[in-house]
């Protein structure tokens, strides 16, 4: 019996302090949630493994980059050889007054800053194309239900304008779309990886990438 093939992919997880980057990763990797906030210093590393079909294993190397690193000299080093990125924002901070306008509050403006920083500094290996970036609209458990539809419409337009491949409403506390977002990014990486393309693979994660998110 053939041994499963191993694929390793580095994924960076960025966003300003307090948006829930570390909590998202801990929920994804360990299925735990700790409400006590401790600021990440520099960068932390975690590993999440997925079985892909019957003959392959994908290992995501998640780099949790501290929020204060934005525009710092070290980000280029942290970003190096990444295949994809998560930009995390605190969706509960989106102003209700901005939901029906083009206004961007601080939470969305900061997401744009991270996206532009990534686009300038890291590319899909072997190309000059920016790596795919997914927006995690975290803390969605704090959203008022009556605002959800308007918020999703705003995030659809936001992702289309600024080049995010998709967004997910996530909650590190209750687990909403935590695994779905990671599965989506794995599927997307497999589609762009020259190695899997050369092997003519059609790899897919069982369960797909369904969830509350928008394609752009």
PDB file of C-alpha atoms in Angstrom:
ATOM      1  CA  UNK A   1       0.000   0.000   0.000  1.00  0.00           C
ATOM      2  CA  UNK A   2       1.378   3.406  -0.994  1.00  0.00           C
ATOM      3  CA  UNK A   3       2.212   5.909   1.701  1.00  0.00           C
ATOM      4  CA  UNK A   4       0.090   9.071   1.609  1.00  0.00           C
ATOM      5  CA  UNK A   5       1.788  12.016  -0.054  1.00  0.00           C
ATOM      6  CA  UNK A   6       2.601  14.931   2.242  1.00  0.00           C
ATOM      7  CA  UNK A   7       2.096  18.552   1.253  1.00  0.00           C
ATOM      8  CA  UNK A   8       3.352  21.370   3.486  1.00  0.00           C
ATOM      9  CA  UNK A   9       2.008  24.885   3.069  1.00  0.00           C
ATOM     10  CA  UNK A  10       2.800  28.005   5.034  1.00  0.00           C
ATOM     11  CA  UNK A  11      -0.185  30.274   5.744  1.00  0.00           C
ATOM     12  CA  UNK A  12       0.206  33.617   7.484  1.00  0.00           C
ATOM     13  CA  UNK A  13      -2.466  34.889   9.887  1.00  0.00           C
ATOM     14  CA  UNK A  14      -2.422  38.664  10.340  1.00  0.00           C
ATOM     15  CA  UNK A  15      -4.531  41.478  11.772  1.00  0.00           C
ATOM     16  CA  UNK A  16      -4.290  44.153  14.444  1.00  0.00           C
ATOM     17  CA  UNK A  17      -4.113  43.265  18.124  1.00  0.00           C
ATOM     18  CA  UNK A  18      -7.291  41.950  19.728  1.00  0.00           C
ATOM     19  CA  UNK A  19      -9.147  40.703  16.652  1.00  0.00           C
ATOM     20  CA  UNK A  20      -8.795  37.045  17.660  1.00  0.00           C
ATOM     21  CA  UNK A  21      -5.976  35.657  15.478  1.00  0.00           C
ATOM     22  CA  UNK A  22      -4.537  33.448  18.210  1.00  0.00           C
ATOM     23  CA  UNK A  23      -7.990  32.379  19.407  1.00  0.00           C
ATOM     24  CA  UNK A  24      -8.925  31.377  15.847  1.00  0.00           C
ATOM     25  CA  UNK A  25      -5.780  29.254  15.477  1.00  0.00           C
ATOM     26  CA  UNK A  26      -6.235  27.589  18.859  1.00  0.00           C
ATOM     27  CA  UNK A  27      -9.830  26.724  18.022  1.00  0.00           C
ATOM     28  CA  UNK A  28      -8.767  25.308  14.664  1.00  0.00           C
ATOM     29  CA  UNK A  29      -5.798  23.309  15.935  1.00  0.00           C
ATOM     30  CA  UNK A  30      -6.795  22.340  19.481  1.00  0.00           C
ATOM     31  CA  UNK A  31     -10.570  22.983  19.548  1.00  0.00           C
ATOM     32  CA  UNK A  32     -10.149  25.161  22.636  1.00  0.00           C
ATOM     33  CA  UNK A  33     -11.128  28.738  23.462  1.00  0.00           C
ATOM     34  CA  UNK A  34      -9.581  30.929  26.134  1.00  0.00           C
ATOM     35  CA  UNK A  35     -11.171  34.317  26.726  1.00  0.00           C
ATOM     36  CA  UNK A  36      -8.093  35.628  28.531  1.00  0.00           C
ATOM     37  CA  UNK A  37      -6.256  37.725  25.956  1.00  0.00           C
ATOM     38  CA  UNK A  38      -2.491  37.576  25.763  1.00  0.00           C
ATOM     39  CA  UNK A  39      -0.807  39.668  23.085  1.00  0.00           C
ATOM     40  CA  UNK A  40       1.367  37.764  20.606  1.00  0.00           C
ATOM     41  CA  UNK A  41       4.939  39.056  20.432  1.00  0.00           C
ATOM     42  CA  UNK A  42       6.677  38.580  17.098  1.00  0.00           C
ATOM     43  CA  UNK A  43       5.295  35.365  15.621  1.00  0.00           C
ATOM     44  CA  UNK A  44       3.924  32.039  16.888  1.00  0.00           C
ATOM     45  CA  UNK A  45       3.724  28.786  14.931  1.00  0.00           C
ATOM     46  CA  UNK A  46       1.050  26.079  14.815  1.00  0.00           C
ATOM     47  CA  UNK A  47       0.397  23.047  12.624  1.00  0.00           C
ATOM     48  CA  UNK A  48      -2.966  21.801  11.355  1.00  0.00           C
ATOM     49  CA  UNK A  49      -3.227  18.535   9.403  1.00  0.00           C
ATOM     50  CA  UNK A  50      -5.913  17.594   6.881  1.00  0.00           C
ATOM     51  CA  UNK A  51      -6.492  14.277   5.161  1.00  0.00           C
ATOM     52  CA  UNK A  52      -7.169  14.919   1.495  1.00  0.00           C
ATOM     53  CA  UNK A  53      -8.898  12.091  -0.284  1.00  0.00           C
ATOM     54  CA  UNK A  54      -7.391   8.662   0.419  1.00  0.00           C
ATOM     55  CA  UNK A  55      -3.813   9.291  -0.610  1.00  0.00           C
ATOM     56  CA  UNK A  56      -2.633  12.708   0.550  1.00  0.00           C
ATOM     57  CA  UNK A  57      -2.071  14.725   3.703  1.00  0.00           C
ATOM     58  CA  UNK A  58      -1.937  18.521   3.776  1.00  0.00           C
ATOM     59  CA  UNK A  59      -0.162  20.187   6.677  1.00  0.00           C
ATOM     60  CA  UNK A  60      -0.821  23.876   7.180  1.00  0.00           C
ATOM     61  CA  UNK A  61       1.972  25.716   8.949  1.00  0.00           C
ATOM     62  CA  UNK A  62       0.136  28.666  10.507  1.00  0.00           C
ATOM     63  CA  UNK A  63       2.215  31.744  11.295  1.00  0.00           C
ATOM     64  CA  UNK A  64       0.420  33.924  13.861  1.00  0.00           C
ATOM     65  CA  UNK A  65       1.983  37.352  13.293  1.00  0.00           C
ATOM     66  CA  UNK A  66       1.685  40.015  15.986  1.00  0.00           C
ATOM     67  CA  UNK A  67      -0.581  42.954  15.154  1.00  0.00           C
ATOM     68  CA  UNK A  68       2.046  45.574  15.913  1.00  0.00           C
ATOM     69  CA  UNK A  69       4.247  44.151  13.145  1.00  0.00           C
ATOM     70  CA  UNK A  70       2.254  45.882  10.382  1.00  0.00           C
ATOM     71  CA  UNK A  71       4.693  47.722   8.083  1.00  0.00           C
ATOM     72  CA  UNK A  72       7.587  46.571  10.274  1.00  0.00           C
ATOM     73  CA  UNK A  73      10.842  45.438   8.730  1.00  0.00           C
ATOM     74  CA  UNK A  74      10.274  41.841   9.846  1.00  0.00           C
ATOM     75  CA  UNK A  75       7.028  41.212   7.988  1.00  0.00           C
ATOM     76  CA  UNK A  76       8.824  40.430   4.744  1.00  0.00           C
ATOM     77  CA  UNK A  77      10.770  37.717   6.581  1.00  0.00           C
ATOM     78  CA  UNK A  78       7.609  36.324   8.191  1.00  0.00           C
ATOM     79  CA  UNK A  79       5.736  36.330   4.881  1.00  0.00           C
ATOM     80  CA  UNK A  80       8.461  34.535   2.913  1.00  0.00           C
ATOM     81  CA  UNK A  81       7.387  31.322   1.115  1.00  0.00           C
ATOM     82  CA  UNK A  82       3.736  31.662   2.168  1.00  0.00           C
ATOM     83  CA  UNK A  83       1.098  30.156  -0.093  1.00  0.00           C
ATOM     84  CA  UNK A  84      -1.896  32.003   1.360  1.00  0.00           C
ATOM     85  CA  UNK A  85      -2.987  34.430   4.059  1.00  0.00           C
ATOM     86  CA  UNK A  86      -5.795  35.035   6.500  1.00  0.00           C
ATOM     87  CA  UNK A  87      -6.484  38.662   7.376  1.00  0.00           C
ATOM     88  CA  UNK A  88      -8.491  38.701  10.604  1.00  0.00           C
ATOM     89  CA  UNK A  89     -10.759  41.555  11.664  1.00  0.00           C
ATOM     90  CA  UNK A  90     -13.190  42.058  14.546  1.00  0.00           C
ATOM     91  CA  UNK A  91     -16.514  42.174  12.720  1.00  0.00           C
ATOM     92  CA  UNK A  92     -18.331  43.258  15.881  1.00  0.00           C
ATOM     93  CA  UNK A  93     -16.559  46.609  15.542  1.00  0.00           C
ATOM     94  CA  UNK A  94     -18.127  47.434  12.168  1.00  0.00           C
ATOM     95  CA  UNK A  95     -20.361  50.428  12.737  1.00  0.00           C
ATOM     96  CA  UNK A  96     -24.084  49.830  12.207  1.00  0.00           C
ATOM     97  CA  UNK A  97     -24.307  53.281  10.637  1.00  0.00           C
ATOM     98  CA  UNK A  98     -21.834  52.228   7.913  1.00  0.00           C
ATOM     99  CA  UNK A  99     -23.641  49.067   6.819  1.00  0.00           C
ATOM    100  CA  UNK A 100     -25.684  50.764   4.084  1.00  0.00           C
ATOM    101  CA  UNK A 101     -22.949  53.150   2.910  1.00  0.00           C
ATOM    102  CA  UNK A 102     -19.501  53.021   1.312  1.00  0.00           C
ATOM    103  CA  UNK A 103     -17.993  54.239   4.563  1.00  0.00           C
ATOM    104  CA  UNK A 104     -15.134  52.128   5.918  1.00  0.00           C
ATOM    105  CA  UNK A 105     -14.582  52.158   9.651  1.00  0.00           C
ATOM    106  CA  UNK A 106     -11.249  51.461  11.352  1.00  0.00           C
ATOM    107  CA  UNK A 107     -11.695  47.677  11.393  1.00  0.00           C
ATOM    108  CA  UNK A 108     -12.045  47.499   7.601  1.00  0.00           C
ATOM    109  CA  UNK A 109      -9.359  50.119   6.977  1.00  0.00           C
ATOM    110  CA  UNK A 110      -6.890  48.042   8.985  1.00  0.00           C
ATOM    111  CA  UNK A 111      -7.798  44.950   6.953  1.00  0.00           C
ATOM    112  CA  UNK A 112      -6.954  46.899   3.787  1.00  0.00           C
ATOM    113  CA  UNK A 113      -3.556  47.897   5.226  1.00  0.00           C
ATOM    114  CA  UNK A 114      -2.650  44.271   5.915  1.00  0.00           C
ATOM    115  CA  UNK A 115      -3.869  43.163   2.478  1.00  0.00           C
ATOM    116  CA  UNK A 116      -1.768  45.811   0.727  1.00  0.00           C
ATOM    117  CA  UNK A 117       1.278  44.931   2.817  1.00  0.00           C
ATOM    118  CA  UNK A 118       0.936  41.258   1.867  1.00  0.00           C
ATOM    119  CA  UNK A 119       0.413  42.054  -1.817  1.00  0.00           C
ATOM    120  CA  UNK A 120       3.617  44.119  -1.902  1.00  0.00           C
ATOM    121  CA  UNK A 121       5.826  41.556  -0.192  1.00  0.00           C
ATOM    122  CA  UNK A 122       4.884  37.965  -1.075  1.00  0.00           C
ATOM    123  CA  UNK A 123       3.813  36.158  -4.246  1.00  0.00           C
ATOM    124  CA  UNK A 124       2.610  32.710  -5.235  1.00  0.00           C
ATOM    125  CA  UNK A 125       5.830  30.673  -5.576  1.00  0.00           C
ATOM    126  CA  UNK A 126       7.135  30.788  -9.135  1.00  0.00           C
ATOM    127  CA  UNK A 127       4.884  33.690 -10.154  1.00  0.00           C
ATOM    128  CA  UNK A 128       4.469  37.438  -9.716  1.00  0.00           C
ATOM    129  CA  UNK A 129       0.871  37.030  -8.542  1.00  0.00           C
ATOM    130  CA  UNK A 130      -0.068  37.956  -4.951  1.00  0.00           C
ATOM    131  CA  UNK A 131      -0.904  35.025  -2.710  1.00  0.00           C
ATOM    132  CA  UNK A 132      -4.634  34.357  -2.160  1.00  0.00           C
ATOM    133  CA  UNK A 133      -5.948  36.173   0.900  1.00  0.00           C
ATOM    134  CA  UNK A 134      -9.092  35.268   2.837  1.00  0.00           C
ATOM    135  CA  UNK A 135     -10.817  37.717   5.177  1.00  0.00           C
ATOM    136  CA  UNK A 136     -11.899  36.268   8.517  1.00  0.00           C
ATOM    137  CA  UNK A 137     -14.675  38.457   9.903  1.00  0.00           C
ATOM    138  CA  UNK A 138     -14.190  37.150  13.413  1.00  0.00           C
ATOM    139  CA  UNK A 139     -16.388  37.441  16.530  1.00  0.00           C
ATOM    140  CA  UNK A 140     -19.531  36.989  14.448  1.00  0.00           C
ATOM    141  CA  UNK A 141     -21.273  35.620  17.556  1.00  0.00           C
ATOM    142  CA  UNK A 142     -21.473  39.248  18.699  1.00  0.00           C
ATOM    143  CA  UNK A 143     -23.372  40.432  15.601  1.00  0.00           C
ATOM    144  CA  UNK A 144     -27.005  41.397  15.992  1.00  0.00           C
ATOM    145  CA  UNK A 145     -29.062  39.036  13.863  1.00  0.00           C
ATOM    146  CA  UNK A 146     -31.030  41.889  12.303  1.00  0.00           C
ATOM    147  CA  UNK A 147     -27.755  43.336  10.940  1.00  0.00           C
ATOM    148  CA  UNK A 148     -26.364  40.131   9.447  1.00  0.00           C
ATOM    149  CA  UNK A 149     -27.778  40.436   5.916  1.00  0.00           C
ATOM    150  CA  UNK A 150     -26.637  44.051   5.556  1.00  0.00           C
ATOM    151  CA  UNK A 151     -23.215  43.164   6.926  1.00  0.00           C
ATOM    152  CA  UNK A 152     -22.780  40.272   4.484  1.00  0.00           C
ATOM    153  CA  UNK A 153     -23.690  42.554   1.580  1.00  0.00           C
ATOM    154  CA  UNK A 154     -21.093  45.077   2.736  1.00  0.00           C
ATOM    155  CA  UNK A 155     -18.405  42.413   3.092  1.00  0.00           C
ATOM    156  CA  UNK A 156     -19.195  41.044  -0.388  1.00  0.00           C
ATOM    157  CA  UNK A 157     -18.586  44.486  -1.883  1.00  0.00           C
ATOM    158  CA  UNK A 158     -15.507  45.052   0.284  1.00  0.00           C
ATOM    159  CA  UNK A 159     -13.836  41.773  -0.748  1.00  0.00           C
ATOM    160  CA  UNK A 160     -14.600  42.361  -4.434  1.00  0.00           C
ATOM    161  CA  UNK A 161     -13.055  45.839  -4.336  1.00  0.00           C
ATOM    162  CA  UNK A 162      -9.900  44.949  -2.403  1.00  0.00           C
ATOM    163  CA  UNK A 163      -9.083  41.544  -3.863  1.00  0.00           C
ATOM    164  CA  UNK A 164      -9.898  39.085  -1.088  1.00  0.00           C
ATOM    165  CA  UNK A 165     -10.747  35.700  -2.606  1.00  0.00           C
ATOM    166  CA  UNK A 166     -13.464  35.081  -0.018  1.00  0.00           C
ATOM    167  CA  UNK A 167     -14.628  36.073   3.438  1.00  0.00           C
ATOM    168  CA  UNK A 168     -15.953  33.963   6.279  1.00  0.00           C
ATOM    169  CA  UNK A 169     -17.958  35.067   9.284  1.00  0.00           C
ATOM    170  CA  UNK A 170     -16.101  33.217  12.038  1.00  0.00           C
ATOM    171  CA  UNK A 171     -16.281  32.810  15.787  1.00  0.00           C
ATOM    172  CA  UNK A 172     -13.364  31.378  17.720  1.00  0.00           C
ATOM    173  CA  UNK A 173     -15.696  31.112  20.705  1.00  0.00           C
ATOM    174  CA  UNK A 174     -18.444  28.907  19.245  1.00  0.00           C
ATOM    175  CA  UNK A 175     -16.490  27.509  16.274  1.00  0.00           C
ATOM    176  CA  UNK A 176     -18.551  29.051  13.477  1.00  0.00           C
ATOM    177  CA  UNK A 177     -16.744  28.517  10.132  1.00  0.00           C
ATOM    178  CA  UNK A 178     -13.373  27.965  11.828  1.00  0.00           C
ATOM    179  CA  UNK A 179     -12.730  24.665  10.047  1.00  0.00           C
ATOM    180  CA  UNK A 180     -14.614  25.701   6.904  1.00  0.00           C
ATOM    181  CA  UNK A 181     -12.297  28.668   6.314  1.00  0.00           C
ATOM    182  CA  UNK A 182      -9.195  26.502   6.699  1.00  0.00           C
ATOM    183  CA  UNK A 183     -10.601  23.833   4.386  1.00  0.00           C
ATOM    184  CA  UNK A 184     -11.348  26.476   1.787  1.00  0.00           C
ATOM    185  CA  UNK A 185      -7.788  27.809   1.886  1.00  0.00           C
ATOM    186  CA  UNK A 186      -6.370  24.294   1.500  1.00  0.00           C
ATOM    187  CA  UNK A 187      -8.544  23.631  -1.558  1.00  0.00           C
ATOM    188  CA  UNK A 188      -7.507  26.969  -3.022  1.00  0.00           C
ATOM    189  CA  UNK A 189      -3.795  26.332  -2.440  1.00  0.00           C
ATOM    190  CA  UNK A 190      -4.018  22.916  -4.091  1.00  0.00           C
ATOM    191  CA  UNK A 191      -5.490  24.582  -7.180  1.00  0.00           C
ATOM    192  CA  UNK A 192      -2.553  27.003  -7.539  1.00  0.00           C
ATOM    193  CA  UNK A 193       0.367  24.859  -6.348  1.00  0.00           C
ATOM    194  CA  UNK A 194       2.597  24.006  -9.338  1.00  0.00           C
ATOM    195  CA  UNK A 195       3.485  20.688  -7.710  1.00  0.00           C
ATOM    196  CA  UNK A 196      -0.082  19.401  -7.539  1.00  0.00           C
ATOM    197  CA  UNK A 197      -0.816  20.820 -10.986  1.00  0.00           C
ATOM    198  CA  UNK A 198       2.168  18.964 -12.431  1.00  0.00           C
ATOM    199  CA  UNK A 199       0.962  15.750 -10.817  1.00  0.00           C
ATOM    200  CA  UNK A 200      -2.477  16.338 -12.349  1.00  0.00           C
ATOM    201  CA  UNK A 201      -4.075  15.941  -8.935  1.00  0.00           C
ATOM    202  CA  UNK A 202      -7.726  16.644  -8.292  1.00  0.00           C
ATOM    203  CA  UNK A 203      -7.520  16.828  -4.526  1.00  0.00           C
ATOM    204  CA  UNK A 204     -10.496  17.906  -2.483  1.00  0.00           C
ATOM    205  CA  UNK A 205     -11.211  17.994   1.221  1.00  0.00           C
ATOM    206  CA  UNK A 206     -14.165  15.938   2.366  1.00  0.00           C
ATOM    207  CA  UNK A 207     -16.917  18.290   3.402  1.00  0.00           C
ATOM    208  CA  UNK A 208     -15.920  21.088   1.050  1.00  0.00           C
ATOM    209  CA  UNK A 209     -15.823  24.730   2.075  1.00  0.00           C
ATOM    210  CA  UNK A 210     -19.440  25.569   2.738  1.00  0.00           C
ATOM    211  CA  UNK A 211     -20.263  28.176   5.338  1.00  0.00           C
ATOM    212  CA  UNK A 212     -21.291  31.774   5.804  1.00  0.00           C
ATOM    213  CA  UNK A 213     -18.955  33.502   3.430  1.00  0.00           C
ATOM    214  CA  UNK A 214     -18.881  35.373   0.197  1.00  0.00           C
ATOM    215  CA  UNK A 215     -16.972  34.696  -2.997  1.00  0.00           C
ATOM    216  CA  UNK A 216     -15.474  37.616  -4.815  1.00  0.00           C
TER     217      UNK A 216
END
